[in-house]
Coordinates of C-alpha atoms and ligand atoms in Angstrom, one line a residue:
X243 CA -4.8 12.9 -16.4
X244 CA -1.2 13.7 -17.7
X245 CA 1.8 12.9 -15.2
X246 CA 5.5 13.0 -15.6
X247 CA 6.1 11.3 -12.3
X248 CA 3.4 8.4 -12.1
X249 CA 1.2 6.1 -14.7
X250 CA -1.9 5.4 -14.0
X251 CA -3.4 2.4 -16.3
X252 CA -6.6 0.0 -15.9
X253 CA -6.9 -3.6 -16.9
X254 CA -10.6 -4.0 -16.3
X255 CA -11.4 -4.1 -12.9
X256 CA -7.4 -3.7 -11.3
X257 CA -6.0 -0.1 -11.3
X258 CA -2.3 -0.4 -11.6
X259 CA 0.1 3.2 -10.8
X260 CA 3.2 3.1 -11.6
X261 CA 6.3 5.4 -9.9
X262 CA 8.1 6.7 -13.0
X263 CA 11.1 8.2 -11.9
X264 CA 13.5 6.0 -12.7
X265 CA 16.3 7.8 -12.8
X266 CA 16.6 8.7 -9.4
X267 CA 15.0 4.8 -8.1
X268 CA 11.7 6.8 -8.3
X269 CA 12.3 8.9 -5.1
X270 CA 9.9 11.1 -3.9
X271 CA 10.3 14.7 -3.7
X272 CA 7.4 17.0 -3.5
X273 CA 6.8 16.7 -7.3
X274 CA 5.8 13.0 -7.2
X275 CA 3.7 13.9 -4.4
X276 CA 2.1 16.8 -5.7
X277 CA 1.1 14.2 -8.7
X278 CA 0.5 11.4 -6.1
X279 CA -2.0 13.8 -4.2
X280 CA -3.6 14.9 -7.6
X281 CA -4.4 11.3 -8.6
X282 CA -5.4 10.7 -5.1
X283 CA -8.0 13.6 -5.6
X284 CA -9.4 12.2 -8.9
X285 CA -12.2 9.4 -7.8
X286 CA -10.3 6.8 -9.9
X287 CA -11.9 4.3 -7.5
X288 CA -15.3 4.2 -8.6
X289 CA -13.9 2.6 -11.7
X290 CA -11.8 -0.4 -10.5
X291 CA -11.9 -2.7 -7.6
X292 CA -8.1 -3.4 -6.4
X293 CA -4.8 -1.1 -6.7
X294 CA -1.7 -1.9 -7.6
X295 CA 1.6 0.3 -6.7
X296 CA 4.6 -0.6 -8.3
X297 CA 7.7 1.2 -9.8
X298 CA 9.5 1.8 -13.0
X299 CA 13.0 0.4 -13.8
X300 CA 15.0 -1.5 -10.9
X301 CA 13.1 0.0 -8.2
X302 CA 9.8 -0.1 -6.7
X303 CA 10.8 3.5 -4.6
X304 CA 14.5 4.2 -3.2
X305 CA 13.0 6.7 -0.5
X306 CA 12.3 10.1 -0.4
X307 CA 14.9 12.4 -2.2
X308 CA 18.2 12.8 -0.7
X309 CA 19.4 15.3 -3.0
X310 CA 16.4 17.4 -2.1
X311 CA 17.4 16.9 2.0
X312 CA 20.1 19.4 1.1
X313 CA 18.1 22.5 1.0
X314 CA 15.6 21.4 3.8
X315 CA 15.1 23.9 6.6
X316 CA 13.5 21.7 10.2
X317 CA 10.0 23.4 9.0
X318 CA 10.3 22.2 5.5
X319 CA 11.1 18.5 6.7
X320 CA 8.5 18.6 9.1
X321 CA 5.9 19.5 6.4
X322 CA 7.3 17.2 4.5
X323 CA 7.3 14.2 6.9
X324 CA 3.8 15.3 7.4
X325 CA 2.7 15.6 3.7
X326 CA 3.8 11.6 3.2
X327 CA 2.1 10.9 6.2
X328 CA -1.2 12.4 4.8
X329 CA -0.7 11.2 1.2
X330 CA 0.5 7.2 2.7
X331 CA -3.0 7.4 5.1
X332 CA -5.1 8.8 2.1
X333 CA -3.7 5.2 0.2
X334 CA -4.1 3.1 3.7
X335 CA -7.6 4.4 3.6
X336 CA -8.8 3.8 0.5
X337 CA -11.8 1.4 0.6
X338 CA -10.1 -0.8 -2.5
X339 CA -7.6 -3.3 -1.6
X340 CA -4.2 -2.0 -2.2
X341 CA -1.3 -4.6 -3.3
X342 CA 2.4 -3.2 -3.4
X343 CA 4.3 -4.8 -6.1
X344 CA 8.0 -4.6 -4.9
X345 CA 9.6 -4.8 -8.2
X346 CA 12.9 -3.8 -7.0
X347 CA 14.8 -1.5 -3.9
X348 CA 11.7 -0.5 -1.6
X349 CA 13.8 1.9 0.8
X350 CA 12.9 4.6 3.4
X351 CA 10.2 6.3 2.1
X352 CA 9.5 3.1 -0.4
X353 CA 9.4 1.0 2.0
X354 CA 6.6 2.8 4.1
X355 CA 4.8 3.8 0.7
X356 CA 4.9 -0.4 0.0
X357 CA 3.6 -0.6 4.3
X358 CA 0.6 1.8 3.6
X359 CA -0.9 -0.8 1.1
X360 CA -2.9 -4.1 2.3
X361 CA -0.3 -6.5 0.6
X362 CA 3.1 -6.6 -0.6
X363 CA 4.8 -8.9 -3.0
X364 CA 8.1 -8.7 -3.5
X365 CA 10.8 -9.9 -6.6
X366 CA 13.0 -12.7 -4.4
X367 CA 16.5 -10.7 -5.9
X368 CA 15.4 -7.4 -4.5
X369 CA 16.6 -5.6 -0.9
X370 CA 14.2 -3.6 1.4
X371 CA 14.7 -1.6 4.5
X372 CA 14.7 1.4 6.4
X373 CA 18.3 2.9 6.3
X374 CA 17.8 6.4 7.8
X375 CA 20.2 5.6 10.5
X376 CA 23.0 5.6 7.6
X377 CA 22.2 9.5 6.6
X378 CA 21.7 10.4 10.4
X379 CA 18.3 10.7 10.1
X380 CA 14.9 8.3 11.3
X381 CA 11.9 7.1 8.4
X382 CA 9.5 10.1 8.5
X383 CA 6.2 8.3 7.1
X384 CA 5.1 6.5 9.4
X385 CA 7.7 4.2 9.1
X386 CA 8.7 3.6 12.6
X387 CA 4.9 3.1 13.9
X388 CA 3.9 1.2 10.7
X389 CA 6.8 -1.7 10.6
X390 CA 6.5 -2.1 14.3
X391 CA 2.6 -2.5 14.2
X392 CA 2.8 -4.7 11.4
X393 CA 6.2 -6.7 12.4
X394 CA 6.4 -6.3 16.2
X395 CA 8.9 -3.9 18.0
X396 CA 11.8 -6.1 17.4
X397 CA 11.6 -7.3 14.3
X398 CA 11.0 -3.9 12.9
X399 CA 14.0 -2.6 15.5
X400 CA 16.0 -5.1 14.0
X401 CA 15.3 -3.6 10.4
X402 CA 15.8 -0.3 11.6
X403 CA 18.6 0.0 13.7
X404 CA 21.3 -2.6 11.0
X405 CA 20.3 -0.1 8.5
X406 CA 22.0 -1.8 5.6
X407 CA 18.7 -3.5 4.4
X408 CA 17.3 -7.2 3.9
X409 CA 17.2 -9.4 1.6
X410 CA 13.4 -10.2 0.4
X411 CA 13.7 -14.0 1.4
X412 CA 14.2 -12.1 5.2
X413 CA 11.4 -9.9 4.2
X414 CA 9.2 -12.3 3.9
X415 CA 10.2 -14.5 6.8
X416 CA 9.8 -11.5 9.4
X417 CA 6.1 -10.8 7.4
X418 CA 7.1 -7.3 6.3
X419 CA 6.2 -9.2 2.6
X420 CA 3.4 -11.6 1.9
X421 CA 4.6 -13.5 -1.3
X422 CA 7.7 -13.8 -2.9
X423 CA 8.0 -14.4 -6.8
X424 CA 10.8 -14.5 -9.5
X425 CA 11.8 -11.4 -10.7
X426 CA 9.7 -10.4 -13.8
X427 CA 6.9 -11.8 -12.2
X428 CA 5.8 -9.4 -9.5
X429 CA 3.3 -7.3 -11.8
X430 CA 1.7 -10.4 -13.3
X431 CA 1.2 -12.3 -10.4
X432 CA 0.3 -8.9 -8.3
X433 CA -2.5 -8.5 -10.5
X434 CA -3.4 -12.3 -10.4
X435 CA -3.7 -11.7 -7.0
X436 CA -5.6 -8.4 -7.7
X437 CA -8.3 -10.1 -9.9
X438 CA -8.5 -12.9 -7.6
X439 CA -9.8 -10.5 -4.9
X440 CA -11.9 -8.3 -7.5
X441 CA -14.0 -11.6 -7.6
X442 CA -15.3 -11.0 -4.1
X443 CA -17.4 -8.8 -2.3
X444 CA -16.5 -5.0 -2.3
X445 CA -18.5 -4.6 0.9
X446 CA -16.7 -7.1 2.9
X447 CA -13.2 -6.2 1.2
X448 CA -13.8 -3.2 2.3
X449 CA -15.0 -3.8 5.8
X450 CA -12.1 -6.2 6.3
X451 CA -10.0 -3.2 5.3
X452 CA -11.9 -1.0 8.3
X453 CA -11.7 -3.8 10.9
X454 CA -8.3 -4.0 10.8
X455 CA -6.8 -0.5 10.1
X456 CA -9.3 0.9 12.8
X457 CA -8.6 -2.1 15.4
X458 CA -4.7 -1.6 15.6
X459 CA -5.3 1.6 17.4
X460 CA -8.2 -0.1 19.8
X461 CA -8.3 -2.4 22.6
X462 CA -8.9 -6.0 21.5
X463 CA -12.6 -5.7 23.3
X464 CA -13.7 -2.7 21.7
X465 CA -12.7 -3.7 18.5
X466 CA -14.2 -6.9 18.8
X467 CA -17.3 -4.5 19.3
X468 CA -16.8 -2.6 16.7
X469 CA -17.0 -6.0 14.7
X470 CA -19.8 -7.5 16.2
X471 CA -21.9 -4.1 14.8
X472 CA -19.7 -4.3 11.8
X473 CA -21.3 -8.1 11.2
X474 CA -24.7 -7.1 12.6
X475 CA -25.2 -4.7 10.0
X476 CA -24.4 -7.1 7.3
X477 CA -27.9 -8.4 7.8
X478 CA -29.5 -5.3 7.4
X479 CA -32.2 -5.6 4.5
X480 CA -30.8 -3.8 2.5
X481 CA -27.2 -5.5 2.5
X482 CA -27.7 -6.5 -1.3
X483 CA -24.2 -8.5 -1.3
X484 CA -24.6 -10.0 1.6
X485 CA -27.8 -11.4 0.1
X486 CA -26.4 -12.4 -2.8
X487 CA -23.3 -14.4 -1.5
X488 CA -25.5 -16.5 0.9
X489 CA -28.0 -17.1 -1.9
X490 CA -25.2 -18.0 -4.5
X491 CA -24.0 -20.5 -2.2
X492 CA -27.6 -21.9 -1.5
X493 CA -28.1 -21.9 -5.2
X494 CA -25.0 -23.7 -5.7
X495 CA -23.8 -20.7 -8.2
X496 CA -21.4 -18.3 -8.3
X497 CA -22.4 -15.0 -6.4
X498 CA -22.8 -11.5 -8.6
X499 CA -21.4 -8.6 -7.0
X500 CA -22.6 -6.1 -9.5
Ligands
LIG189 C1 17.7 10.7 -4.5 C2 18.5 8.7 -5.3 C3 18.0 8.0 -4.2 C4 17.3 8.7 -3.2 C5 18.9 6.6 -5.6 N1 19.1 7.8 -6.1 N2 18.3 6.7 -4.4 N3 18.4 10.0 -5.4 N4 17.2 10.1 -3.4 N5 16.7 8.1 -2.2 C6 19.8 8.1 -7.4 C7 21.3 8.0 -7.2 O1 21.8 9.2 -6.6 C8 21.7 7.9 -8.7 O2 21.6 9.2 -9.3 C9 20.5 7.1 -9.3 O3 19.4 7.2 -8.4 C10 20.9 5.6 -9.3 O4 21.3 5.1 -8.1 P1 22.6 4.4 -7.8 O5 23.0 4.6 -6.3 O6 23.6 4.7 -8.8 O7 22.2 2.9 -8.0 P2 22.8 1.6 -7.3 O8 24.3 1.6 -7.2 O9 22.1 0.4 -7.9 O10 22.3 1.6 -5.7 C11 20.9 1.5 -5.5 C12 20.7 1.9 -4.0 C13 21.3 3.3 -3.7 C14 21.3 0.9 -3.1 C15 19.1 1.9 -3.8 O11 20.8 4.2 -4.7 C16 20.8 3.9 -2.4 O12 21.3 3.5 -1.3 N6 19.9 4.8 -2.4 C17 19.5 5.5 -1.2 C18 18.5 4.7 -0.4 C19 18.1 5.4 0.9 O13 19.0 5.7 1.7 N7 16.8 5.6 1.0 C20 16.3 6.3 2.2 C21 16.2 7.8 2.0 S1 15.7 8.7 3.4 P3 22.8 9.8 -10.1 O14 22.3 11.1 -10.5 O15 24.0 9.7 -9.3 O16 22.9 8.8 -11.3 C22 14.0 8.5 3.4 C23 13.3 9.2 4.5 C24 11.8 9.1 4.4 O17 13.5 7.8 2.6 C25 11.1 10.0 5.3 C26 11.1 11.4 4.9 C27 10.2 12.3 5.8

């Protein structure tokens, strides 16, 4: 698949798509989406077992396109809102791990694209935030709900409402980023990370991934529920990985996913 806006490459068993826009600090408009919801489309993940997002140049994604904002009617930046909203879920939901490599400015928009994934690590020089309130305007992908979810209300307030941005040493103490690296690192160790959990079981990667996107929006009991049938099912005969891993351990040998 040819793209102007994105890169898609594979190194064995990690997918890695790059934002190439680096003019603008790779900010999304609806070309980049319109490419983002083409790739999306393609069933690239029957090929590879983790995805990596990062970005080209000195950012990871600046936002969404101000320059664009000029034109915008209400309707248009309500479908607009809405198309991120549906392209960021389609990522979320994907039943391969998802790491955000936050090579450089993850803003607005790039910061919620970097939320939607599983993981983020970021460069330690590099600033994220959500600094809508500086154009007048609030994050439109989820940013709001996402961040406070993930964060807790104040925390992601306190992101919000200063506007200006953090530094990714702040970043990571607040837990909006899970690992912090040297910059010119974050690819390589992203996809460390990535082939560290391409080594484990798909089924339960992607399980985890289920439990815990499905059980933010549930009550603590019926999630737990939704768990216990979740781990129940696991021991269904036909649960060949399940199998396997116990076995592997039994046999004192390292399990075989394939
Ligand atoms: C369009 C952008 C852009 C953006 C940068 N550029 N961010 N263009 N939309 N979000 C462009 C600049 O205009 C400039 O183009 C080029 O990229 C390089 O950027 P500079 O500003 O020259 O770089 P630098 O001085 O290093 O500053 C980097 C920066 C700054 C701090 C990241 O660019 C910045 O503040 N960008 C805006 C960040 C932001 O507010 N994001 C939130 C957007 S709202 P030219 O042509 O001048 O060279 C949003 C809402 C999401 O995301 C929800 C929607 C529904």
């Amino acid at each position: 698949m040819k793209f102007n806006y994105l890169k898609f490459e594979k190194k064995e068993r990690i997918g890695i798509l790059t934002f190439t826009r680096p003019d603008a600090l790779n900010a999304l408009n609806e070309n980049v989406f319109k490419e983002l919801s083409d790739f999306l489309d393609a069933d690239f993940t029957q090929s590879i077992r983790v995805l990596v997002l990062t970005g080209a140049g000195k950012a990871f994604v600046a936002g969404a396109d101000i320059k664009a904002f000029q034109t915008y009617s209400s309707q248009n930046a309500y479908e607009f809102a809405e198309l991120g909203k549906l392209l960021f879920d389609r990522i979320a939901n994907l039943d391969i791990p998802v790491i955000a490599a936050i090579n450089g400015f993850a803003l607005g928009g790039g910061l919620e694209l970097a939320l939607a994934c599983d993981i983020r690590i970021a460069s330690e020089r590099t600033k994220l935030g959500l600094p809508e309130v500086n154009l007048g305007l609030i994050p439109g992908f989820n940013g709001t709900q996402r961040l406070s979810r993930q964060i807790g209300a104040g925390n992601a307030m306190y992101i919000m409402m200063q506007g200006e941005g953090i530094s990714a040493l702040e970043a990571y103490q607040l837990g909006v980023v899970q690992k912090l690296v040297p910059p010119g690192e974050v690819l390589s160790s992203a996809i460390q990370l990535a082939e560290k959990i391409a080594s484990k079981s798909p089924r339960s990667l992607s399980l985890i991934k289920e439990m815990v996107g499905k059980g933010m929006e549930m009550s603590l009991k019926d999630a737990g529920e939704m768990e216990s049938r979740a781990f129940g099912n696991l021991f269904k005969e036909d649960q060949k990985e399940r199998i396997e891993g116990v076995t592997a351990f039994l046999e004192k040998r390292q399990p075989n996913w394939e």
